[in-house]
Amino acid sequence: MCDMIPVARSMMPLLDEYVKEIEPLWESRHLTNAGVLHQRLQNELEKYLGVPHLTLFSNGHMALEAAIQAFGLRGEVITTPFTFASTTQAIVRCGLTPVFCDIDPETLTIDAGKIESLITSQTCAILPVHVYGNICDVEAIDDIAKRYGLRVIYDGAHAFGETLGDVPVGMFGDATMFSFHATKVFHTIEGGGMAYHDPAIGRKAEAIRNFGIYSADLEIEEIGGNAKLSEFHAAMGLCNLRHIEEEIYSRSGLAMAYRERLQNIPGLSLLRYREGVSCNNAYFPVVLEPGVFGETRDALQQRLMENGVISRKYFYPLTSAFDCYRGLFPIQDTPIAKTVSENVLALPIHSSIREADVKRICDIIRDGRL
Ligand SMILES: *Cc1c(COP(=O)(O)O)cnc(C)c1O
């Protein structure tokens, strides 16, 4: 099925470029544990993301768990159920209780106006997600956090390299997790990072990432695991970072082509980005309105598939509906998030497709109208 259009496709440097980057490793034999390439990638990403500190991890999920642990969080965390499994799983695996807040129907990020009513004496933090790269209502969230003395950790897995006005997205809150997984805009095959303001948090996170070890003299003050990024992964990151602007630029052309052809279709809505977001076009979701757009989401996905186009029900189901959580904690009702997750479809967007592909995809979608 070489003709299928995948929903995402990993960017790759030329093989020679990657080989050149890893070649010195045959001499140095320093393959992991914060090697030379790891350090270079950390420096370059701090610069690119415009953040004072970034700690690298084996993946974004472990960066999120390390952040939760480094801040010493206990109790309840207010979060969104309209996200990838990782966000909620990190909260639960760290022994905390997720409290699900509904989302804004237009931006699809956590509805900051509904956070306060969920705060209890047990609440320790807010963990919002910059869904599809749409930056949350960071001002309102910051205001609530300050008034109630809560920590804010952002899941920024979708927001690589973005800014709100001239503020880099990784500057908001106490910390921001980034994912460098192969399906993300920028990747290190597997990998992730935590951006933060307080260097003491970074030291803790580095220890958590390496079995709790602070320094070579083996004092163990943290309960840690293994979440280190190897030199081979860092090398892929260094290569991809050289080409990230081209990747984002080609995606913005595709997003514009989608918008042009899909706007003004009754019952089909496009994501509305907050004003001032420099969008990385990591995803292109559409949300159908049942009964107004002709087809259901599942029927449209099926028909796209029959026409060689792979789309993704992203995010479906809500994390709050996961079987493994049943009976563990109360599940809040989030009717807007539920409706969106039942009707959302993410369309292909990556630098391996052309505007002609987008045109064809849009024509298929338009055929499903009433
Ligand atoms: C990809 C993703 C993660 C997890 O990142 P990994 O690097 O795959 O561990 C977490 N949250 C969201 C919203 C994601 O999309």
Coordinates of C-alpha atoms and ligand atoms in Angstrom, one line a residue:
M1 CA 0.0 0.0 0.0
C2 CA 2.7 2.5 -1.0
D3 CA 0.0 4.9 -2.2
M4 CA -1.5 5.5 1.3
I5 CA -1.1 9.0 2.7
P6 CA 0.0 8.5 6.4
V7 CA -1.4 10.9 9.0
A8 CA 2.1 11.7 10.2
R9 CA 5.6 11.0 8.8
S10 CA 8.9 11.4 10.7
M11 CA 11.3 13.9 9.3
M12 CA 14.7 12.4 8.6
P13 CA 18.1 14.1 7.8
L14 CA 20.1 12.7 4.8
L15 CA 21.8 9.5 5.9
D16 CA 25.2 11.1 5.4
E17 CA 24.4 13.9 7.7
Y18 CA 23.5 11.5 10.5
V19 CA 26.5 9.3 9.9
K20 CA 28.8 12.3 10.2
E21 CA 27.2 13.2 13.5
I22 CA 27.6 9.7 15.0
E23 CA 31.0 8.9 13.6
P24 CA 33.1 10.3 16.5
L25 CA 31.3 7.9 18.8
W26 CA 33.3 5.0 17.4
E27 CA 36.4 6.8 18.8
S28 CA 35.0 8.2 22.1
R29 CA 32.8 5.2 23.0
H30 CA 30.9 7.6 25.2
L31 CA 27.4 6.5 24.0
T32 CA 25.1 7.8 26.8
N33 CA 25.1 9.4 30.2
A34 CA 25.1 13.1 29.2
G35 CA 27.7 12.8 26.5
V36 CA 29.0 15.5 24.1
L37 CA 26.1 15.3 21.7
H38 CA 23.6 15.3 24.5
Q39 CA 25.2 18.5 25.9
R40 CA 25.2 20.2 22.5
L41 CA 21.6 19.3 21.8
Q42 CA 20.6 20.6 25.2
N43 CA 22.3 24.0 24.6
E44 CA 20.9 24.3 21.1
L45 CA 17.4 23.4 22.2
E46 CA 17.5 25.9 25.1
K47 CA 18.4 28.6 22.5
Y48 CA 15.8 27.5 19.9
L49 CA 13.0 27.2 22.5
G50 CA 14.1 30.4 24.2
V51 CA 14.1 28.8 27.7
P52 CA 16.7 29.3 30.5
H53 CA 17.0 25.6 31.3
L54 CA 16.0 22.4 29.6
T55 CA 16.7 18.8 30.9
L56 CA 16.6 16.1 28.3
F57 CA 14.9 12.7 28.8
S58 CA 14.5 9.4 27.0
N59 CA 10.9 10.5 26.1
G60 CA 8.4 13.2 26.9
H61 CA 6.4 11.0 29.2
M62 CA 9.3 10.4 31.6
A63 CA 10.0 14.2 31.5
L64 CA 6.5 14.8 32.7
E65 CA 6.7 12.2 35.5
A66 CA 10.1 13.6 36.5
A67 CA 8.6 17.1 36.6
I68 CA 5.7 15.9 38.8
Q69 CA 8.2 14.2 41.2
A70 CA 10.7 17.1 41.2
F71 CA 8.1 19.5 42.4
G72 CA 7.1 17.1 45.1
L73 CA 3.4 17.1 44.1
R74 CA 0.9 15.3 46.3
G75 CA -2.9 15.1 46.1
E76 CA -5.1 16.3 43.3
V77 CA -4.1 17.7 39.9
I78 CA -6.6 19.6 37.8
T79 CA -6.1 18.6 34.2
T80 CA -7.9 18.0 30.8
P81 CA -9.2 14.7 29.7
F82 CA -8.9 15.8 26.0
T83 CA -5.3 14.7 25.6
F84 CA -3.0 11.8 24.8
A85 CA -2.9 9.0 27.4
S86 CA 0.5 10.1 28.6
T87 CA -0.7 13.2 30.4
T88 CA -3.2 11.5 32.7
Q89 CA -1.1 8.3 33.0
A90 CA 1.8 10.4 34.3
I91 CA -0.4 11.9 37.1
V92 CA -1.8 8.5 38.1
R93 CA 1.6 6.7 37.9
C94 CA 3.0 9.3 40.3
G95 CA 0.3 8.5 42.8
L96 CA -1.7 11.6 42.3
T97 CA -5.4 12.0 41.6
P98 CA -6.5 13.6 38.3
V99 CA -9.4 16.0 38.5
F100 CA -10.9 16.5 35.0
C101 CA -11.8 20.0 33.9
D102 CA -13.8 20.6 30.7
I103 CA -12.4 22.3 27.6
D104 CA -13.1 25.4 25.7
P105 CA -15.2 24.4 22.6
E106 CA -13.2 26.7 20.3
T107 CA -9.6 26.4 21.4
L108 CA -10.0 22.8 22.7
T109 CA -7.6 23.6 25.6
I110 CA -8.6 23.5 29.3
D111 CA -11.4 26.0 30.1
A112 CA -9.7 28.2 32.6
G113 CA -13.1 29.6 33.7
K114 CA -14.0 26.1 35.0
I115 CA -10.8 25.4 37.0
E116 CA -11.6 27.3 40.2
S117 CA -14.7 25.4 41.0
L118 CA -12.6 22.1 41.0
I119 CA -10.1 23.3 43.5
T120 CA -10.2 21.6 46.9
S121 CA -7.9 21.5 50.0
Q122 CA -6.1 18.6 48.3
T123 CA -5.3 20.4 45.0
C124 CA -1.6 20.9 44.4
A125 CA -1.2 21.7 40.7
I126 CA -2.8 22.4 37.4
L127 CA -1.6 20.3 34.4
P128 CA -2.9 21.8 31.2
V129 CA -2.1 20.7 27.6
H130 CA -1.3 23.0 24.7
V131 CA -3.6 20.8 22.5
Y132 CA -2.6 20.7 18.8
G133 CA -0.1 23.5 19.6
N134 CA -2.9 25.9 20.6
I135 CA -1.5 27.7 23.6
C136 CA -3.7 27.6 26.7
D137 CA -5.1 30.7 28.4
V138 CA -1.8 31.0 30.3
E139 CA -2.7 34.4 31.9
A140 CA -5.9 33.1 33.5
I141 CA -4.2 29.9 34.6
D142 CA -1.3 31.8 36.1
D143 CA -3.7 34.1 38.0
I144 CA -5.5 31.1 39.5
A145 CA -2.3 29.4 40.4
K146 CA -0.9 32.5 42.2
R147 CA -4.1 33.1 44.1
Y148 CA -4.3 29.4 45.4
G149 CA -0.6 28.7 45.6
L150 CA -0.7 25.9 43.0
R151 CA 2.1 24.7 40.7
V152 CA 1.5 24.8 36.9
I153 CA 3.2 22.1 34.7
Y154 CA 2.3 22.3 31.0
D155 CA 2.2 19.4 28.7
G156 CA 3.8 21.1 25.7
A157 CA 4.2 18.0 23.6
H158 CA 2.4 19.7 20.7
A159 CA 3.9 23.1 21.1
F160 CA 7.5 22.8 20.1
G161 CA 9.1 26.1 19.1
E162 CA 6.0 28.2 19.5
T163 CA 5.6 31.6 21.0
L164 CA 2.7 33.6 22.3
G165 CA 3.4 37.2 21.1
D166 CA 7.1 37.2 21.7
V167 CA 7.1 34.9 24.8
P168 CA 8.4 31.4 24.1
V169 CA 5.8 28.8 25.1
G170 CA 8.2 27.1 27.5
M171 CA 8.4 30.2 29.7
F172 CA 4.8 29.7 31.0
G173 CA 4.1 28.0 34.3
D174 CA 6.7 26.3 36.6
A175 CA 7.7 23.8 33.9
T176 CA 6.8 22.6 30.4
M177 CA 7.3 19.2 29.0
F178 CA 8.2 18.8 25.3
S179 CA 8.1 15.5 23.4
F180 CA 10.6 14.6 20.8
H181 CA 8.9 11.4 19.7
A182 CA 9.2 10.3 16.1
T183 CA 5.7 11.5 15.3
K184 CA 6.2 15.0 16.6
V185 CA 7.2 18.1 14.5
F186 CA 10.8 17.9 15.9
H187 CA 12.1 14.5 17.1
T188 CA 15.1 12.6 18.4
I189 CA 13.4 9.2 17.5
E190 CA 12.4 8.9 21.1
G191 CA 13.1 11.8 23.5
G192 CA 11.7 14.6 25.5
G193 CA 12.6 17.6 27.6
M194 CA 11.5 19.6 30.6
A195 CA 11.9 23.4 30.5
Y196 CA 11.8 25.2 33.8
H197 CA 12.9 28.3 35.7
D198 CA 14.4 27.0 39.0
P199 CA 17.8 25.4 38.6
A200 CA 17.2 23.4 41.8
I201 CA 14.3 21.6 40.0
G202 CA 16.7 20.8 37.2
R203 CA 19.2 19.2 39.5
K204 CA 16.4 17.0 41.0
A205 CA 15.1 16.1 37.6
E206 CA 18.6 15.1 36.4
A207 CA 19.0 12.9 39.5
I208 CA 15.5 11.3 38.9
R209 CA 16.6 10.6 35.3
N210 CA 19.6 8.7 36.5
F211 CA 18.6 6.3 39.4
G212 CA 18.6 9.2 41.9
I213 CA 22.3 9.8 41.5
Y214 CA 23.3 13.5 42.1
S215 CA 27.0 13.2 41.4
A216 CA 29.8 10.8 40.9
D217 CA 30.2 10.3 44.6
L218 CA 27.0 8.3 44.5
E219 CA 24.9 10.1 47.1
I220 CA 21.3 9.0 46.5
E221 CA 18.8 11.5 47.7
E222 CA 16.0 11.0 45.2
I223 CA 14.0 8.0 44.2
G224 CA 14.9 7.7 40.6
G225 CA 14.8 5.5 37.5
N226 CA 16.4 5.5 34.2
A227 CA 15.2 8.1 31.6
K228 CA 18.5 9.2 29.9
L229 CA 18.8 10.2 26.3
S230 CA 21.5 8.4 24.4
E231 CA 24.1 10.0 22.0
F232 CA 22.5 8.4 19.0
H233 CA 19.2 10.0 19.8
A234 CA 20.9 13.3 20.5
A235 CA 22.6 13.1 17.1
M236 CA 19.3 12.7 15.3
G237 CA 18.0 15.7 17.2
L238 CA 21.0 17.8 16.2
C239 CA 20.4 16.9 12.5
N240 CA 16.7 17.5 12.6
L241 CA 17.1 20.8 14.4
R242 CA 19.1 22.1 11.4
H243 CA 16.0 21.5 9.2
I244 CA 13.2 22.3 11.5
E245 CA 12.4 25.7 10.0
E246 CA 11.8 24.0 6.5
E247 CA 9.6 21.4 8.1
I248 CA 7.4 24.0 9.9
Y249 CA 7.3 26.2 6.8
S250 CA 6.1 23.5 4.5
R251 CA 3.4 22.5 7.1
S252 CA 2.2 26.1 7.2
G253 CA 1.6 26.0 3.5
L254 CA -0.4 22.8 3.8
A255 CA -2.4 24.2 6.7
M256 CA -3.3 27.3 4.7
A257 CA -4.4 25.1 1.8
Y258 CA -6.6 23.0 4.2
R259 CA -8.1 26.2 5.7
E260 CA -8.9 27.7 2.3
R261 CA -10.8 24.6 1.1
L262 CA -12.5 23.6 4.3
Q263 CA -13.7 26.9 5.7
N264 CA -17.4 27.7 5.5
I265 CA -18.5 24.0 5.3
P266 CA -21.6 23.7 7.5
G267 CA -21.1 21.3 10.4
L268 CA -17.3 21.2 10.0
S269 CA -15.2 23.4 12.2
L270 CA -11.5 24.1 12.1
L271 CA -9.3 24.8 15.2
R272 CA -9.3 28.5 16.2
Y273 CA -5.9 29.4 17.5
R274 CA -5.5 32.0 20.2
E275 CA -4.4 35.3 18.9
G276 CA -0.6 35.7 18.9
V277 CA 0.2 32.0 18.7
S278 CA 3.0 31.3 16.2
C279 CA 1.7 27.9 15.2
N280 CA 3.9 25.0 14.3
N281 CA 1.1 23.1 12.5
A282 CA 1.9 19.9 14.2
Y283 CA -1.7 18.7 13.6
F284 CA -4.7 19.6 11.5
P285 CA -7.9 18.5 13.3
V286 CA -11.4 19.0 12.1
V287 CA -14.5 18.7 14.3
L288 CA -17.8 17.6 12.7
E289 CA -21.1 18.6 14.1
P290 CA -23.4 15.5 14.0
G291 CA -26.6 16.1 12.0
V292 CA -25.2 19.3 10.4
F293 CA -22.3 17.8 8.4
G294 CA -23.7 14.9 6.5
E295 CA -21.4 12.0 7.5
T296 CA -20.4 10.9 11.0
R297 CA -16.8 11.1 12.0
D298 CA -16.3 7.4 11.8
A299 CA -17.9 7.2 8.3
L300 CA -15.7 10.0 7.1
Q301 CA -12.6 8.3 8.5
Q302 CA -13.6 5.0 6.7
R303 CA -14.2 6.8 3.4
L304 CA -10.8 8.6 3.6
M305 CA -9.2 5.2 4.3
E306 CA -10.9 3.7 1.2
N307 CA -9.4 6.6 -0.8
G308 CA -5.9 6.0 0.5
V309 CA -5.9 8.7 3.3
I310 CA -5.1 7.7 6.9
S311 CA -6.6 10.0 9.5
R312 CA -6.6 9.6 13.3
K313 CA -9.3 9.9 16.0
Y314 CA -7.0 12.1 18.1
F315 CA -8.0 12.3 20.9
Y316 CA -10.6 9.6 21.4
P317 CA -11.6 8.3 23.8
L318 CA -11.2 10.9 26.6
T319 CA -8.5 9.8 29.1
S320 CA -11.2 10.0 31.8
A321 CA -13.0 7.1 30.1
F322 CA -10.0 4.7 30.4
D323 CA -11.0 1.3 31.8
C324 CA -7.9 1.2 34.0
Y325 CA -9.1 4.2 36.1
R326 CA -12.5 2.8 36.9
G327 CA -13.2 2.7 40.6
L328 CA -9.9 4.4 41.4
F329 CA -11.2 8.0 41.7
P330 CA -14.3 10.0 40.9
I331 CA -14.6 10.9 37.2
Q332 CA -15.9 14.4 36.5
D333 CA -18.4 15.1 33.7
T334 CA -16.8 17.0 30.8
P335 CA -19.6 17.2 28.2
I336 CA -17.8 19.5 25.8
A337 CA -14.6 17.4 25.8
K338 CA -16.8 14.3 25.3
T339 CA -18.6 15.7 22.2
V340 CA -15.4 17.0 20.7
S341 CA -13.6 13.7 21.2
E342 CA -16.5 11.8 19.5
N343 CA -16.4 14.1 16.5
V344 CA -12.8 15.0 15.9
L345 CA -10.5 13.8 13.2
A346 CA -6.9 14.7 12.6
L347 CA -5.9 15.0 9.0
P348 CA -2.5 14.2 7.4
I349 CA 0.0 17.1 7.7
H350 CA 3.8 16.7 7.2
S351 CA 6.4 17.7 4.8
S352 CA 6.0 14.5 2.7
I353 CA 2.7 15.6 1.2
R354 CA 2.0 18.3 -1.4
E355 CA -0.8 20.8 -1.8
A356 CA -2.3 18.6 -4.5
D357 CA -2.7 15.9 -1.8
V358 CA -4.4 18.4 0.5
K359 CA -6.7 19.4 -2.4
R360 CA -7.7 15.7 -3.0
I361 CA -8.3 15.1 0.8
C362 CA -10.5 18.2 0.9
D363 CA -12.5 17.0 -2.1
I364 CA -13.1 13.7 -0.4
I365 CA -14.3 15.5 2.7
R366 CA -16.6 17.8 0.8
D367 CA -18.3 14.7 -0.8
G368 CA -19.5 13.7 2.7
R369 CA -21.6 16.9 3.1
L370 CA -25.4 16.7 3.4
Ligands
LIG1 C1 3.4 12.6 22.5 C2 2.7 13.1 23.6 C3 3.1 12.8 25.0 C4 4.2 11.8 25.3 O1 5.4 12.1 24.7 P1 6.4 10.8 24.4 O2 7.7 11.5 24.0 O3 5.9 10.0 23.3 O4 6.6 10.1 25.7 C5 2.5 13.4 26.0 N1 1.5 14.3 25.8 C6 1.0 14.5 24.6 C7 -0.2 15.5 24.5 C8 1.6 14.0 23.5 O5 1.1 14.2 22.3

